[in-house]
Amino acid sequence: MPMKIAHARIYPLSIPLSDPIKMSGETVFDAKTVVLQLVDEKGYSGWGEASVAPLMTGETLDSLLANLRYLVQKVRGISWEDPRNLTAELNKVLYGNSSAKSCLQMALLDIYTQKENVVLWKFLRTLFKKNDLDKPLPIPILRMLGGSIEKEQMDAESLRRQGYRHWKIKVGLLPLEQDIKRVETLLNLLGEDTVSVDANGAMNIEDAIRFTQSDKVGRLAFAEQLITSNSSTFDFCRLKNESKIAIGLDESIHGLREVEQFIELKAFDGASLKLIKTGGLIEAMECALMLENNNLKINLACKVAETSISAAATAAIGFALGRLPWGYSMSNQYLSFDVCKVPLVAENGLLDSSKLNAPGIGIDPDIMLLKSAIAKEYSVISC
């Protein structure tokens, strides 16, 4: 069903986190994210979102706003009919800038699937010829642990009582032996739960190998991006070959090109996929199927932190795949408040597909909450 965009609104947001999140390259105190509303000629509204990630995508709040405004102006004259052509059309008018393209594609797909009266994850199954799959399993939601070891233990015990059984521990900020001891302590506390670590590229190759060969952390499900993304292929292959733990990559994987490269190198066991890296839902689904077809694991993730809009869109990929053993890092759970009328939340540590059964992405923001979260010195952009 063809559609043409009549107008758009862009909301630059800054939402405080419940607690600061410290990573190797930055400490995040608030979520700087951009929400896009597209309205077509028939009055359908579609919503998209992309977060600021200068260390991952190179896009700042100002550049993301400028690129989105530019893209909206360029695509308003296009009659959108086939979602498979979305990426090609966007690439004709703007090189790179995966976050802005992901945001726009998300909003376009939201309108398209609403007009087709189909749930987004079911549409993805149809688009990629996966309709023969069974009902999707509930997606396990990862919870991030950080701070002092006392705080991590207290948080883990509290969240376990709420049903969470999948965890991600940030490492790489402390001396290696301290990180190993800390992870060992948490592994003992968490028992048979699925536990991973993420260094955001903070370790050198020697420390990464020593970490992954330590019997004290041998029960980890996987270790994510231990070495920096600009490490040599030799180092990535060496780490994979010498590690006793499954190796996952995040910052090293942006799209199909990198997935194919690391598959050829046999240098990883799985990858973390984010929409802002791949450039959109369709591209992320392509990467996920490439990984799946090569017996590699998939973790889905939102950047710290995004609202329920991006959370719902990303979850659609997990439901379209049917199962997600490495789980989903859904980051709206770290916000002090969400901008959606009914925020997307896990129950007993799991996200069920019944949460997203409405046509489209399946979730709507509250305009008043959006306006209350506008970043200081910014305003809503109409175009």
XYZ file of C-alpha atoms in Angstrom:
383
model
C 0.000 0.000 0.000
C 1.742 3.213 -1.148
C 2.359 6.036 1.302
C 3.736 9.555 1.112
C 4.998 11.519 4.091
C 3.035 14.716 4.737
C 4.995 16.096 7.669
C 7.332 15.150 10.491
C 8.357 16.126 14.018
C 11.747 15.474 15.537
C 12.127 15.335 19.325
C 15.684 15.723 20.715
C 15.553 14.132 24.173
C 17.713 13.977 27.269
C 16.419 11.561 29.919
C 18.333 10.965 33.173
C 19.330 7.390 33.948
C 18.237 5.833 37.225
C 21.944 5.272 37.967
C 25.010 6.340 35.951
C 26.491 3.564 33.815
C 30.274 3.466 33.601
C 31.902 1.959 30.522
C 35.512 1.906 29.350
C 35.163 4.951 27.102
C 32.530 6.997 28.923
C 30.225 7.317 31.890
C 26.597 7.814 30.871
C 24.455 9.972 33.147
C 21.540 10.654 30.798
C 20.155 9.211 27.597
C 20.512 11.526 24.631
C 18.195 10.091 22.042
C 16.095 11.361 19.144
C 12.484 10.378 18.493
C 10.959 10.906 15.049
C 7.262 11.113 14.208
C 6.252 10.741 10.565
C 2.667 11.397 9.440
C 1.516 10.241 6.012
C -1.158 11.730 3.761
C -3.818 9.474 5.304
C -2.991 10.552 8.858
C -1.099 7.453 9.977
C 1.695 8.185 12.454
C 4.910 6.205 12.526
C 7.564 6.423 15.217
C 11.313 5.945 15.040
C 14.195 6.416 17.454
C 17.985 6.536 17.417
C 20.383 7.368 20.216
C 23.509 9.477 20.181
C 26.641 7.293 20.045
C 29.717 9.285 18.995
C 32.075 6.466 20.023
C 30.081 3.828 18.117
C 28.505 5.512 15.089
C 30.178 8.929 15.131
C 26.838 10.713 15.442
C 26.208 13.471 17.987
C 22.870 14.982 18.922
C 23.399 17.906 16.554
C 24.539 15.760 13.630
C 21.714 13.282 14.154
C 19.138 16.085 14.150
C 20.642 17.666 11.029
C 20.777 14.355 9.167
C 17.222 13.421 10.098
C 15.906 16.793 8.984
C 17.814 16.452 5.717
C 16.507 12.907 5.125
C 12.895 13.858 5.860
C 13.074 16.721 3.378
C 14.538 14.408 0.728
C 12.038 11.553 1.145
C 8.809 13.528 1.401
C 8.323 13.408 -2.352
C 8.767 9.631 -2.574
C 5.800 7.270 -2.806
C 6.834 4.368 -0.591
C 5.480 0.997 -1.681
C 8.041 -1.784 -1.200
C 9.861 -1.841 2.167
C 12.728 -3.758 0.566
C 13.617 -0.560 -1.312
C 13.822 1.668 1.772
C 17.560 1.333 2.258
C 18.388 1.840 -1.396
C 16.302 5.023 -1.507
C 17.927 6.432 1.644
C 21.410 5.585 0.366
C 20.707 7.600 -2.776
C 20.453 10.805 -0.761
C 22.867 10.290 2.171
C 26.067 8.297 2.638
C 26.678 6.521 5.949
C 24.911 7.957 9.024
C 23.418 4.619 10.047
C 21.610 5.976 13.126
C 19.611 8.568 11.201
C 18.694 6.024 8.526
C 17.656 3.477 11.146
C 15.410 6.046 12.836
C 13.699 6.999 9.575
C 13.337 3.405 8.398
C 11.765 2.451 11.738
C 9.124 5.165 11.426
C 8.381 4.253 7.787
C 7.987 0.578 8.677
C 5.713 1.520 11.568
C 3.364 3.328 9.180
C 3.612 0.608 6.522
C 2.772 -2.244 8.895
C -0.071 -0.282 10.494
C -1.620 0.269 7.070
C -1.151 -3.423 6.247
C -2.683 -4.278 9.651
C 0.228 -6.540 10.563
C 2.465 -6.758 13.631
C 6.030 -5.698 12.839
C 7.701 -8.962 13.893
C 5.225 -10.974 11.832
C 5.901 -8.711 8.857
C 9.640 -9.393 9.214
C 8.948 -13.108 9.149
C 6.957 -12.703 5.939
C 9.578 -10.432 4.359
C 12.345 -12.955 5.032
C 10.223 -16.044 4.286
C 10.201 -17.315 7.858
C 6.460 -17.874 8.259
C 6.990 -21.579 8.937
C 8.550 -20.837 12.330
C 6.701 -21.681 15.531
C 5.389 -19.063 17.936
C 8.414 -17.138 19.251
C 9.828 -18.067 22.604
C 9.852 -15.326 25.248
C 13.030 -13.258 24.969
C 15.350 -13.349 27.995
C 16.223 -9.807 29.074
C 19.798 -9.101 30.169
C 20.413 -6.941 33.180
C 23.664 -5.005 33.462
C 25.675 -5.127 36.659
C 28.097 -2.367 37.631
C 29.361 -0.238 40.475
C 30.979 -1.564 43.633
C 30.923 -5.315 44.198
C 28.565 -4.736 47.128
C 26.136 -2.835 44.904
C 26.399 -5.475 42.179
C 25.607 -8.248 44.646
C 22.678 -6.324 46.112
C 21.291 -5.492 42.645
C 21.704 -9.076 41.445
C 19.871 -10.498 44.458
C 17.026 -8.010 44.049
C 16.676 -8.605 40.313
C 16.840 -12.388 40.703
C 13.820 -12.136 42.980
C 12.072 -10.415 40.048
C 12.871 -13.380 37.792
C 15.943 -12.183 35.855
C 18.383 -14.938 34.874
C 20.521 -13.272 32.153
C 23.320 -10.867 33.070
C 26.016 -8.655 31.601
C 28.962 -7.577 33.763
C 31.017 -4.599 32.621
C 34.755 -5.312 32.830
C 37.982 -3.635 31.745
C 37.998 -0.670 34.123
C 39.815 -2.459 36.961
C 43.164 -4.287 37.014
C 42.749 -7.726 35.438
C 43.008 -9.780 38.628
C 40.418 -7.588 40.332
C 38.013 -8.062 37.416
C 38.558 -11.836 37.499
C 37.896 -11.950 41.255
C 34.810 -9.741 40.865
C 33.367 -11.861 38.046
C 34.097 -15.063 39.994
C 32.207 -13.674 43.001
C 29.188 -12.797 40.868
C 29.255 -16.142 39.056
C 29.115 -17.921 42.415
C 26.178 -15.748 43.456
C 24.268 -16.225 40.176
C 24.610 -19.990 40.049
C 23.394 -21.527 36.788
C 22.204 -18.217 35.314
C 23.433 -17.070 31.888
C 26.217 -14.578 32.598
C 28.332 -12.600 30.122
C 30.943 -9.869 30.372
C 31.500 -6.805 28.196
C 34.753 -4.826 28.101
C 33.780 -2.366 25.343
C 37.227 -2.971 23.872
C 39.122 -1.932 27.008
C 41.496 -4.897 27.311
C 44.764 -5.422 25.517
C 45.184 -8.768 23.776
C 47.355 -10.318 26.496
C 44.919 -9.436 29.285
C 41.979 -10.615 27.162
C 43.583 -14.020 26.668
C 44.524 -14.302 30.348
C 40.935 -13.411 31.292
C 39.326 -15.954 28.976
C 41.738 -18.714 30.025
C 41.085 -18.262 33.749
C 39.214 -21.204 35.238
C 37.689 -18.768 37.741
C 35.455 -17.269 35.004
C 35.066 -20.397 32.895
C 31.292 -20.594 33.415
C 30.682 -17.375 31.471
C 28.321 -17.801 28.512
C 30.338 -15.362 26.405
C 32.753 -12.452 26.591
C 31.826 -9.429 24.484
C 34.260 -7.083 22.718
C 37.238 -7.628 24.999
C 39.691 -5.922 22.611
C 39.218 -2.718 20.658
C 37.441 -2.824 17.312
C 40.544 -1.562 15.482
C 42.629 -4.511 16.679
C 44.386 -6.547 14.004
C 42.699 -9.570 12.457
C 45.614 -11.584 13.857
C 44.658 -10.546 17.412
C 40.961 -11.345 16.866
C 41.838 -14.798 15.531
C 44.327 -15.393 18.330
C 41.769 -14.449 20.979
C 39.134 -16.750 19.499
C 41.572 -19.665 19.169
C 43.065 -19.356 22.662
C 39.913 -18.470 24.600
C 38.084 -21.028 26.743
C 34.982 -18.801 26.580
C 32.742 -18.006 23.604
C 33.776 -14.705 22.024
C 31.134 -12.122 21.087
C 31.673 -8.910 19.147
C 29.796 -5.613 19.347
C 31.698 -2.493 18.311
C 33.448 -4.544 15.601
C 30.140 -5.425 13.911
C 28.215 -2.731 12.056
C 26.641 -4.615 9.180
C 26.825 -7.557 6.818
C 30.315 -6.692 5.633
C 31.821 -7.136 9.094
C 29.712 -10.213 9.819
C 30.958 -11.845 6.624
C 34.551 -10.792 7.346
C 34.614 -12.337 10.833
C 32.839 -15.469 9.610
C 35.579 -15.923 7.028
C 38.227 -15.377 9.724
C 36.443 -17.768 12.109
C 37.208 -15.171 14.748
C 34.018 -15.066 16.833
C 31.142 -17.130 18.223
C 28.411 -14.516 17.923
C 27.602 -10.830 17.757
C 25.606 -8.080 19.403
C 23.356 -6.270 16.930
C 22.102 -2.705 17.389
C 19.834 -0.881 14.938
C 21.937 2.276 15.081
C 24.944 0.276 13.832
C 23.277 -1.733 11.064
C 21.256 1.167 9.675
C 17.821 -0.288 10.300
C 15.560 -3.217 11.087
C 15.878 -4.840 7.688
C 19.679 -4.712 7.771
C 19.775 -6.023 11.345
C 17.521 -8.916 10.329
C 19.855 -9.704 7.426
C 22.818 -9.785 9.817
C 20.921 -11.973 12.285
C 20.032 -14.514 9.614
C 23.625 -14.564 8.362
C 24.789 -15.332 11.903
C 22.067 -17.920 12.421
C 22.830 -19.681 9.129
C 26.457 -20.026 10.218
C 25.555 -21.451 13.649
C 26.644 -18.289 15.432
C 24.878 -16.745 18.411
C 22.936 -13.465 18.476
C 22.552 -10.867 21.179
C 20.228 -7.942 20.505
C 20.883 -4.634 22.214
C 19.776 -1.033 22.439
C 22.343 1.676 23.089
C 22.392 2.959 26.662
C 19.816 4.199 26.775
C 16.816 4.237 24.464
C 13.092 4.374 25.139
C 10.400 1.754 24.599
C 10.114 2.827 20.955
C 13.517 1.469 20.026
C 13.069 -1.363 22.543
C 9.916 -2.565 20.772
C 11.447 -2.303 17.302
C 14.562 -4.229 18.358
C 12.465 -6.886 20.109
C 10.612 -7.433 16.812
C 13.811 -8.942 15.387
C 14.048 -11.376 18.299
C 10.438 -12.457 17.892
C 10.887 -12.786 14.121
C 13.854 -15.115 14.721
C 11.875 -17.142 17.233
C 14.585 -17.618 19.867
C 17.472 -15.599 21.294
C 19.802 -17.694 23.512
C 22.224 -14.793 24.155
C 19.292 -12.595 25.159
C 18.363 -8.967 24.687
C 19.910 -5.911 26.353
C 16.797 -3.709 26.500
C 18.018 -0.365 27.799
C 14.768 1.481 28.593
C 14.918 -0.322 31.941
C 17.781 2.016 32.956
C 15.838 5.257 32.347
C 14.427 7.291 35.221
C 11.230 7.482 33.156
C 10.023 6.354 29.740
C 8.155 8.447 27.171
C 5.615 5.783 26.190
C 2.079 5.509 27.473
C 2.629 1.861 28.393
C 6.402 1.241 28.630
C 7.764 -2.103 27.472
C 8.749 -4.114 30.543
C 9.853 -7.669 31.213
C 7.886 -10.067 33.377
C 9.887 -12.619 35.352
C 12.936 -11.565 33.356
C 11.307 -12.353 30.013
C 9.634 -10.382 27.225
C 6.703 -12.181 25.608
C 5.495 -11.552 22.052
C 1.998 -10.862 23.397
C 3.379 -7.488 24.556
C 3.687 -6.426 20.903
C 0.524 -7.688 19.212
C -0.787 -4.366 17.869
C -0.167 -3.531 14.181
C 3.063 -1.656 13.550
C 5.838 -1.423 16.122
C 3.122 -1.925 18.701
C 3.854 0.946 21.072
C 3.064 4.666 21.202
C 4.752 7.539 23.036
C 2.936 10.083 25.169
C 3.312 13.529 23.573
C 3.370 15.298 26.930
C 6.128 12.987 28.204
C 8.079 13.577 24.991
C 7.855 17.334 25.432
C 8.889 17.089 29.081
C 12.071 15.249 28.046
C 13.284 17.755 25.432
C 17.017 18.329 25.856
C 18.088 21.664 27.334
C 18.588 24.393 24.725
C 16.763 22.297 22.088
C 13.181 22.285 20.847
C 10.838 20.176 18.750
C 11.639 20.422 15.030
C 8.732 20.413 12.581
C 9.459 19.716 8.950
